[in-house]
């Protein structure tokens, strides 16, 4: 069942429309684009869908981790003809998107770690556990099976960003405490689907890393002042109130943050110019990595924003988009080995100032 498209956001001086479609298996699919989508749905499959996992508390690390055994058998590097993120074409197997074309798509993850109706957790003596309630979205940038945030058009990046903003709003309205849009890219990261896409996790607990950031900002940490100190030596450039820079305290070689120059709790607080510039930098940072390493670069990217403002105040929070590359050279992977995994102390092989200079060298001509 589909609902007619409605305008959900204006970005880049033009509207973005969303069409809602309930799939045959009950999951929701949302199509975003500059043009209202109206094509009739094609044949769909209605398989059983797992409903999330459980959370267990690690008493020494003081963090909650999610256990989702059903994800062990998720789709793993399918042939191009079986790409589940492609449009459903005549004579081809049914995909997650039962239309012959689309601009950008968001659907409920079939192998969700978090689910609004997650079953009760196992009761184990001496262990804190609870259902992994929340939601997991898959965000498909394009119908094309290859590409990245760098190769899609600037207009398409704006549509993708509009979709992210719309999902922030929906998840916050549903009472989720924290929303994390992210992208895993490249074999070195462990990607199992190479179709250009990201994901969005909406959780009922704020993760430990983000809770530590909330505490730092509440204690008075001033990221805007740090950016002033870092620029221009560590900067890649600034545009429309948004800057990209290598943190002086980066943990990964060639780590880059995208950030508004003025404090914003999340992208939902950005003005029109900032949003357009944020979409630009998402593509430009990706392009520079590919240019620097002379190949599609393995990266982990996430938007670190404040929690749901209706549930938890986050005084002084300043959001960032953080890129963590898994390469330290074109032919050398940055492995997270024993010391990093067991102590949290990273060994950084490339000085941040050298990384910034290298990334500036592959800037736009």
XYZ file of N, CA and C in Angstrom, residues 78-300:
669
model
N 26.194 -10.198 -2.580
C 25.460 -10.879 -3.651
C 26.003 -10.507 -5.027
N 25.682 -11.322 -6.020
C 26.017 -10.986 -7.401
C 25.249 -9.728 -7.806
N 25.781 -9.021 -8.800
C 25.151 -7.786 -9.243
C 23.697 -8.017 -9.653
N 23.410 -9.156 -10.249
C 22.048 -9.462 -10.692
C 21.102 -9.713 -9.523
N 21.656 -9.868 -8.307
C 20.838 -10.128 -7.127
C 20.956 -8.999 -6.111
N 21.376 -7.836 -6.559
C 21.545 -6.667 -5.690
C 20.214 -6.311 -5.035
N 20.066 -6.440 -3.710
C 18.783 -6.170 -3.064
C 18.445 -4.689 -2.959
N 19.409 -3.801 -3.223
C 19.174 -2.356 -3.114
C 18.895 -1.708 -4.466
N 18.873 -2.501 -5.511
C 18.587 -1.992 -6.853
C 17.078 -1.894 -7.067
N 16.646 -1.182 -8.091
C 15.222 -1.209 -8.451
C 14.821 -2.622 -8.884
N 13.548 -2.931 -8.772
C 13.026 -4.202 -9.257
C 12.706 -4.061 -10.741
N 13.463 -4.765 -11.572
C 13.328 -4.639 -13.020
C 12.655 -5.870 -13.611
N 12.007 -5.721 -14.747
C 11.349 -6.871 -15.391
C 12.334 -8.007 -15.638
N 11.915 -9.215 -15.299
C 12.749 -10.375 -15.516
C 13.830 -10.582 -14.487
N 13.928 -9.689 -13.491
C 14.934 -9.807 -12.436
C 14.257 -10.202 -11.120
N 15.023 -10.761 -10.159
C 14.440 -11.087 -8.858
C 13.900 -9.838 -8.157
N 12.895 -10.032 -7.320
C 12.361 -8.927 -6.524
C 13.444 -8.398 -5.588
N 13.506 -7.088 -5.435
C 14.469 -6.451 -4.542
C 13.728 -5.795 -3.382
N 14.490 -5.077 -2.566
C 13.873 -4.353 -1.449
C 13.032 -3.177 -1.925
N 13.235 -2.762 -3.177
C 12.565 -1.559 -3.683
C 11.739 -1.960 -4.900
N 10.421 -2.185 -4.735
C 9.592 -2.770 -5.796
C 9.134 -1.765 -6.856
N 10.080 -0.989 -7.357
C 9.797 -0.006 -8.395
C 10.951 -0.047 -9.398
N 10.671 0.343 -10.631
C 11.712 0.289 -11.654
C 12.682 1.456 -11.553
N 12.327 2.502 -10.808
C 13.225 3.647 -10.673
C 12.886 4.404 -9.399
N 13.885 5.133 -8.886
C 13.703 5.978 -7.712
C 14.896 6.917 -7.636
N 14.814 7.921 -6.790
C 15.952 8.813 -6.576
C 16.739 8.400 -5.334
N 16.071 8.374 -4.191
C 16.682 7.991 -2.919
C 15.627 7.197 -2.153
N 16.050 6.150 -1.448
C 15.103 5.286 -0.752
C 15.577 5.017 0.669
N 14.617 4.915 1.581
C 14.887 4.520 2.966
C 13.886 3.439 3.329
N 14.381 2.302 3.821
C 13.445 1.249 4.225
C 13.891 0.618 5.538
N 12.929 0.011 6.234
C 13.222 -0.688 7.478
C 14.138 -1.871 7.188
N 15.236 -1.952 7.921
C 16.215 -3.002 7.704
C 15.607 -4.375 8.000
N 15.763 -5.275 7.050
C 15.245 -6.635 7.225
C 15.985 -7.378 8.337
N 17.236 -6.999 8.580
C 18.063 -7.659 9.589
C 18.380 -6.670 10.718
N 17.354 -6.059 11.249
C 17.515 -4.965 12.202
C 18.053 -5.449 13.551
N 19.079 -4.746 14.046
C 19.562 -4.999 15.403
C 18.605 -4.418 16.432
N 17.971 -3.280 16.076
C 16.999 -2.619 16.940
C 15.643 -2.642 16.249
N 14.585 -2.897 17.019
C 13.247 -2.994 16.445
C 12.245 -2.467 17.470
N 11.207 -1.734 17.025
C 10.244 -1.180 17.990
C 9.491 -2.237 18.785
N 9.449 -3.471 18.270
C 8.735 -4.543 18.964
C 9.675 -5.676 19.348
N 10.910 -5.353 19.681
C 11.891 -6.374 20.064
C 11.375 -7.193 21.239
N 11.615 -8.497 21.168
C 11.167 -9.400 22.238
C 11.913 -9.115 23.530
N 11.317 -9.554 24.641
C 11.967 -9.379 25.934
C 13.313 -10.092 25.955
N 14.259 -9.517 26.693
C 15.602 -10.084 26.769
C 15.629 -11.281 27.713
N 16.639 -12.124 27.537
C 16.825 -13.273 28.412
C 17.141 -12.801 29.830
N 16.614 -13.507 30.807
C 16.886 -13.196 32.212
C 18.057 -14.043 32.681
N 19.215 -13.416 32.886
C 20.422 -14.114 33.310
C 20.877 -13.543 34.646
N 21.109 -14.418 35.606
C 21.449 -13.989 36.958
C 22.678 -13.086 36.957
N 22.568 -11.943 37.606
C 23.686 -11.031 37.748
C 24.008 -10.206 36.524
N 23.158 -10.264 35.492
C 23.420 -9.529 34.254
C 22.259 -8.603 33.943
N 22.558 -7.354 33.657
C 21.532 -6.422 33.218
C 21.278 -6.606 31.726
N 20.021 -6.782 31.352
C 19.670 -6.932 29.948
C 18.285 -6.360 29.721
N 18.016 -6.026 28.452
C 16.713 -5.468 28.097
C 16.511 -5.623 26.602
N 15.270 -5.522 26.118
C 15.028 -5.629 24.673
C 15.732 -4.511 23.912
N 16.215 -4.814 22.724
C 16.874 -3.811 21.873
C 15.798 -3.065 21.092
N 15.087 -2.188 21.790
C 14.005 -1.437 21.151
C 14.587 -0.238 20.417
N 14.038 0.014 19.256
C 14.499 1.118 18.427
C 14.135 0.854 16.986
N 14.955 1.297 16.065
C 14.684 1.102 14.643
C 15.987 1.176 13.865
N 16.020 0.487 12.725
C 17.178 0.506 11.839
C 16.715 0.754 10.410
N 17.218 1.818 9.809
C 16.895 2.161 8.425
C 18.078 1.847 7.521
N 17.785 1.473 6.291
C 18.774 1.427 5.224
C 18.498 2.608 4.301
N 19.517 3.391 4.009
C 19.395 4.611 3.214
C 20.138 4.415 1.897
N 19.399 4.296 0.798
C 19.986 4.005 -0.513
C 20.115 5.314 -1.281
N 21.357 5.664 -1.671
C 21.613 6.964 -2.280
C 21.131 7.063 -3.718
N 21.065 5.947 -4.416
C 20.869 5.993 -5.864
C 20.419 4.627 -6.366
N 19.715 4.566 -7.489
C 19.389 3.263 -8.073
C 20.586 2.581 -8.715
N 21.667 3.316 -8.973
C 22.836 2.752 -9.626
C 23.604 1.842 -8.673
N 24.127 0.708 -9.143
C 24.780 -0.256 -8.251
C 26.171 0.155 -7.801
N 26.763 1.160 -8.438
C 28.088 1.622 -8.065
C 28.062 3.132 -7.870
N 28.983 3.609 -7.059
C 29.058 5.045 -6.825
C 29.270 5.342 -5.362
N 29.184 6.616 -5.020
C 29.440 7.059 -3.652
C 28.831 8.439 -3.468
N 28.970 8.969 -2.278
C 28.531 10.339 -2.032
C 29.317 11.334 -2.884
N 30.491 10.923 -3.350
C 31.292 11.803 -4.207
C 30.804 11.799 -5.639
N 30.277 10.673 -6.116
C 29.940 10.558 -7.537
C 28.480 10.864 -7.844
N 27.593 10.791 -6.840
C 26.215 11.225 -7.107
C 26.222 12.737 -7.291
N 25.202 13.272 -7.898
C 25.154 14.704 -8.180
C 24.998 15.507 -6.898
N 25.400 16.786 -6.900
C 25.149 17.631 -5.732
C 23.673 17.655 -5.347
N 22.793 17.670 -6.341
C 21.363 17.659 -6.055
C 20.964 16.387 -5.315
N 21.520 15.232 -5.729
C 21.184 13.979 -5.068
C 21.682 13.957 -3.626
N 22.866 14.524 -3.370
C 23.347 14.603 -1.989
C 22.399 15.420 -1.132
N 21.831 16.465 -1.724
C 20.863 17.265 -0.973
C 19.603 16.457 -0.658
N 19.178 15.630 -1.600
C 18.017 14.768 -1.352
C 18.331 13.766 -0.244
N 19.531 13.189 -0.277
C 19.944 12.254 0.772
C 19.930 12.945 2.126
N 20.461 14.162 2.197
C 20.475 14.901 3.461
C 19.055 15.219 3.916
N 18.175 15.571 2.986
C 16.781 15.816 3.339
C 16.141 14.559 3.928
N 16.467 13.395 3.367
C 15.947 12.138 3.901
C 16.442 11.908 5.326
N 17.718 12.201 5.576
C 18.273 12.045 6.919
C 17.553 12.958 7.904
N 17.331 14.205 7.524
C 16.632 15.140 8.397
C 15.207 14.667 8.682
N 14.542 14.138 7.670
C 13.186 13.637 7.855
C 13.169 12.448 8.805
N 14.165 11.584 8.717
C 14.217 10.424 9.605
C 14.583 10.825 11.032
N 15.445 11.831 11.195
C 15.669 12.367 12.539
C 14.336 12.755 13.167
N 13.549 13.518 12.433
C 12.272 14.000 12.954
C 11.342 12.847 13.306
N 11.248 11.861 12.417
C 10.348 10.732 12.647
C 10.785 9.910 13.858
N 12.068 9.644 13.963
C 12.553 8.833 15.090
C 12.429 9.583 16.407
N 12.710 10.881 16.399
C 12.523 11.660 17.624
C 11.039 11.687 18.012
N 10.162 11.874 17.048
C 8.723 11.883 17.338
C 8.249 10.543 17.886
N 8.921 9.451 17.486
C 8.565 8.118 17.979
C 9.135 7.853 19.371
N 9.870 8.812 19.916
C 10.382 8.676 21.273
C 11.755 8.053 21.379
N 12.472 7.923 20.258
C 13.819 7.369 20.326
C 14.757 8.409 20.948
N 15.673 7.929 21.775
C 16.567 8.836 22.488
C 17.716 9.321 21.626
N 18.249 8.425 20.783
C 19.421 8.820 20.002
C 19.324 8.276 18.587
N 19.736 9.106 17.617
C 19.702 8.725 16.207
C 21.110 8.883 15.646
N 21.609 7.821 14.995
C 22.958 7.828 14.433
C 22.906 7.463 12.954
N 22.934 8.456 12.059
C 23.124 8.153 10.631
C 24.597 7.835 10.381
N 24.874 6.814 9.576
C 26.263 6.435 9.348
C 26.412 5.736 8.006
N 27.679 5.610 7.602
C 28.009 4.885 6.373
C 29.256 4.055 6.600
N 29.181 2.773 6.234
C 30.361 1.920 6.128
C 30.668 1.760 4.645
N 31.921 1.968 4.276
C 32.293 1.911 2.856
C 33.598 1.141 2.683
N 33.587 0.128 1.834
C 34.813 -0.578 1.488
C 34.948 -1.938 2.139
N 35.644 -2.829 1.453
C 35.873 -4.179 1.970
C 36.614 -4.163 3.298
N 37.550 -3.230 3.452
C 38.340 -3.188 4.683
C 37.479 -2.905 5.908
N 36.322 -2.290 5.701
C 35.397 -2.014 6.795
C 34.484 -3.211 7.052
N 34.412 -4.132 6.094
C 33.534 -5.285 6.235
C 32.195 -5.125 5.555
N 32.125 -4.248 4.564
C 30.865 -4.009 3.866
C 30.441 -5.268 3.114
N 29.147 -5.613 3.224
C 28.625 -6.806 2.552
C 27.753 -6.461 1.350
N 27.341 -5.209 1.219
C 26.583 -4.745 0.054
C 27.292 -3.522 -0.509
N 27.736 -3.585 -1.755
C 28.525 -2.494 -2.317
C 27.684 -1.426 -3.006
N 26.402 -1.660 -3.169
C 25.512 -0.622 -3.683
C 25.636 0.599 -2.763
N 25.810 1.817 -3.311
C 26.027 2.993 -2.446
C 24.854 3.242 -1.494
N 25.153 3.137 -0.203
C 24.094 3.291 0.785
C 24.687 3.617 2.149
N 23.855 4.087 3.036
C 24.201 4.280 4.434
C 23.130 3.634 5.290
N 23.190 3.894 6.582
C 22.194 3.355 7.501
C 21.874 4.390 8.562
N 20.775 4.178 9.261
C 20.385 5.042 10.370
C 19.912 4.139 11.501
N 20.558 4.255 12.668
C 20.122 3.528 13.853
C 19.435 4.519 14.795
N 18.268 4.139 15.275
C 17.531 4.934 16.262
C 17.400 4.096 17.520
N 17.947 4.586 18.619
C 18.086 3.780 19.830
C 17.377 4.414 21.021
N 17.006 3.577 21.958
C 16.348 4.053 23.169
C 17.339 4.325 24.295
N 18.626 4.139 24.019
C 19.692 4.526 24.943
C 20.743 5.322 24.174
N 21.295 6.340 24.793
C 22.375 7.093 24.169
C 23.664 6.282 24.338
N 24.383 5.962 23.255
C 25.612 5.161 23.368
C 26.669 5.864 24.223
N 27.602 5.064 24.746
C 28.608 5.593 25.670
C 29.457 6.686 25.039
N 29.889 6.501 23.791
C 30.737 7.512 23.145
C 30.008 8.848 23.075
N 28.757 8.820 22.676
C 27.991 10.059 22.570
C 27.662 10.628 23.952
N 27.460 9.751 24.951
C 27.194 10.259 26.293
C 28.434 10.951 26.856
N 29.612 10.429 26.550
C 30.836 11.108 26.979
C 30.944 12.487 26.331
N 30.562 12.595 25.052
C 30.592 13.893 24.369
C 29.587 14.856 24.995
N 28.407 14.352 25.323
C 27.402 15.197 25.982
C 27.969 15.763 27.278
N 28.656 14.914 28.053
C 29.237 15.367 29.322
C 30.339 16.399 29.084
N 31.160 16.199 28.049
C 32.243 17.141 27.764
C 31.691 18.520 27.408
N 30.673 18.546 26.544
C 30.079 19.837 26.181
C 29.403 20.486 27.390
N 28.736 19.684 28.210
C 28.075 20.230 29.397
C 29.092 20.809 30.373
N 30.306 20.240 30.386
C 31.360 20.752 31.260
C 32.061 21.976 30.680
N 31.653 22.385 29.462
C 32.170 23.630 28.916
C 33.109 23.500 27.735
N 33.302 22.288 27.201
C 34.199 22.174 26.045
C 33.641 22.989 24.882
N 34.513 23.788 24.258
C 34.113 24.719 23.202
C 34.737 24.270 21.884
N 33.958 23.548 21.064
C 34.474 23.049 19.790
C 34.714 24.190 18.810
N 33.860 25.218 18.845
C 34.060 26.353 17.947
C 35.419 27.007 18.202
N 35.810 27.102 19.466
C 37.124 27.680 19.795
C 38.251 26.772 19.300
N 38.070 25.445 19.405
C 39.076 24.514 18.899
C 39.244 24.654 17.388
N 38.137 24.850 16.678
C 38.216 25.019 15.226
C 38.992 26.286 14.882
N 38.767 27.365 15.638
C 39.511 28.605 15.414
C 41.018 28.366 15.558
N 41.392 27.578 16.555
C 42.812 27.284 16.770
C 43.376 26.409 15.646
N 42.537 25.493 15.142
C 42.998 24.524 14.144
C 43.147 25.130 12.751
N 42.324 26.132 12.443
C 42.359 26.733 11.107
C 43.416 27.830 11.040
N 44.119 27.964 9.918
C 43.915 27.226 8.666
C 44.772 25.971 8.518
N 45.752 25.760 9.447
C 46.735 24.686 9.223
C 46.084 23.318 9.072
N 45.030 23.072 9.828
C 44.409 21.746 9.815
C 43.135 21.720 8.970
N 42.847 22.814 8.294
C 41.603 22.917 7.554
C 41.703 22.416 6.122
N 40.591 21.899 5.620
C 40.474 21.557 4.204
C 39.725 22.640 3.448
N 38.965 23.453 4.165
C 38.221 24.536 3.550
C 36.953 24.818 4.316
N 36.393 25.990 4.071
C 35.121 26.383 4.677
C 34.218 26.924 3.588
N 32.931 26.676 3.763
C 31.965 27.096 2.754
C 30.590 27.192 3.395
N 29.946 28.342 3.241
C 28.576 28.495 3.703
C 28.362 28.195 5.166
N 29.349 28.529 6.012
C 29.207 28.309 7.440
C 29.586 26.919 7.899
N 30.060 26.079 6.997
C 30.471 24.708 7.330
C 31.948 24.550 6.984
N 32.717 23.926 7.867
C 34.127 23.702 7.611
C 34.446 22.211 7.669
N 35.501 21.829 6.975
C 36.037 20.474 7.050
C 37.484 20.598 7.521
N 37.862 19.804 8.512
C 39.210 19.924 9.067
C 39.642 18.590 9.664
N 40.943 18.455 9.833
C 41.511 17.303 10.525
C 41.672 17.688 11.994
N 41.030 16.995 12.913
C 41.199 17.349 14.330
C 42.656 17.204 14.766
N 43.112 18.134 15.582
C 44.483 18.038 16.081
C 44.666 16.813 16.966
N 43.547 16.268 17.456
C 43.563 15.085 18.314
C 42.998 13.860 17.588
N 43.074 13.852 16.260
C 42.529 12.744 15.467
C 43.101 11.407 15.936
N 42.261 10.376 15.950
C 42.705 9.023 16.322
C 43.063 8.185 15.105
N 42.425 8.465 13.967
C 42.691 7.723 12.739
C 43.582 8.558 11.815
N 44.520 7.913 11.099
C 45.234 8.642 10.054
C 44.233 9.199 9.033
N 44.366 10.477 8.724
C 43.531 11.166 7.737
C 42.074 11.327 8.191
N 41.832 11.255 9.485
C 40.483 11.510 10.019
C 40.062 12.939 9.679
N 38.802 13.119 9.304
C 38.265 14.441 8.966
C 36.927 14.637 9.664
N 36.708 15.852 10.157
C 35.410 16.237 10.705
C 34.821 17.346 9.834
N 33.528 17.272 9.602
C 32.752 18.347 8.982
C 31.915 18.957 10.095
N 31.906 20.280 10.157
C 31.294 20.903 11.334
C 30.820 22.326 11.015
N 29.671 22.736 11.555
C 29.300 24.147 11.418
C 30.228 25.020 12.253
N 30.568 26.183 11.732
C 31.453 27.090 12.463
C 30.776 27.632 13.714
N 29.465 27.819 13.650
C 28.696 28.201 14.828
C 28.040 26.960 15.408
N 27.892 26.925 16.726
C 27.368 25.735 17.384
C 25.951 25.419 16.913
N 25.754 24.179 16.527
C 24.442 23.633 16.193
C 24.353 22.267 16.876
N 23.246 21.993 17.545
C 23.098 20.717 18.247
C 22.994 19.549 17.277
N 22.432 19.802 16.118
C 22.286 18.767 15.096
C 22.000 19.426 13.772
N 22.022 18.661 12.688
C 21.767 19.276 11.381
C 20.383 19.886 11.263
N 19.466 19.473 12.129
C 18.118 20.046 12.106
C 18.119 21.519 12.522
N 19.207 22.010 13.111
C 19.307 23.424 13.492
C 20.015 24.259 12.432
N 20.505 23.643 11.368
C 21.238 24.374 10.335
C 20.281 25.194 9.468
N 20.762 26.345 8.996
C 19.966 27.132 8.072
C 20.154 26.591 6.655
N 19.466 27.191 5.692
C 19.461 26.672 4.323
C 20.862 26.645 3.722
N 21.643 27.706 3.954
C 22.992 27.757 3.389
C 23.880 26.684 4.013
N 23.755 26.488 5.319
C 24.566 25.479 5.990
C 24.219 24.074 5.501
N 22.945 23.804 5.291
C 22.550 22.477 4.811
C 23.106 22.207 3.417
N 23.020 23.203 2.553
C 23.559 23.039 1.212
C 25.068 22.797 1.263
N 25.756 23.499 2.164
C 27.202 23.322 2.294
C 27.546 21.986 2.942
N 26.729 21.528 3.880
C 26.950 20.226 4.497
C 26.862 19.124 3.444
N 25.864 19.225 2.570
C 25.734 18.244 1.486
C 26.958 18.288 0.573
N 27.467 19.484 0.300
C 28.671 19.617 -0.524
C 29.854 18.895 0.109
N 30.094 19.135 1.400
C 31.269 18.564 2.049
C 31.171 17.055 2.195
N 29.968 16.508 2.334
C 29.831 15.046 2.384
C 30.409 14.413 1.117
N 30.161 15.049 -0.006
C 30.724 14.546 -1.255
C 32.180 14.893 -1.429
N 32.564 16.105 -1.051
C 33.929 16.571 -1.285
C 34.947 15.819 -0.427
N 34.613 15.543 0.832
C 35.544 14.781 1.663
C 35.714 13.370 1.113
N 34.617 12.751 0.688
C 34.699 11.427 0.080
C 35.560 11.463 -1.175
N 35.372 12.498 -2.007
C 36.165 12.616 -3.237
C 37.646 12.760 -2.928
N 37.968 13.545 -1.904
C 39.388 13.754 -1.586
C 40.047 12.466 -1.090
N 39.333 11.687 -0.312
C 39.889 10.398 0.093
C 40.201 9.532 -1.129
N 39.253 9.456 -2.048
C 39.461 8.634 -3.251
C 40.634 9.150 -4.072
N 40.765 10.477 -4.150
C 41.877 11.059 -4.906
C 43.207 10.811 -4.202
N 43.213 10.941 -2.888
C 44.449 10.762 -2.125
C 44.975 9.336 -2.244
N 44.068 8.361 -2.139
C 44.472 6.959 -2.163
C 44.384 6.335 -3.555
N 43.937 7.114 -4.537
C 43.850 6.662 -5.933
C 42.991 5.413 -6.076
N 41.968 5.319 -5.254
C 41.000 4.217 -5.341
C 39.849 4.522 -4.395
N 38.716 3.817 -4.531
C 37.629 4.021 -3.568
C 38.131 3.730 -2.151
N 38.064 4.724 -1.291
C 38.686 4.632 0.029
C 37.717 4.048 1.050
N 38.216 3.110 1.835
C 37.415 2.516 2.907
C 37.292 3.524 4.048
N 36.068 3.862 4.391
C 35.838 4.837 5.449
C 34.636 4.441 6.296
N 34.638 4.931 7.534
C 33.483 4.855 8.413
C 33.071 6.291 8.719
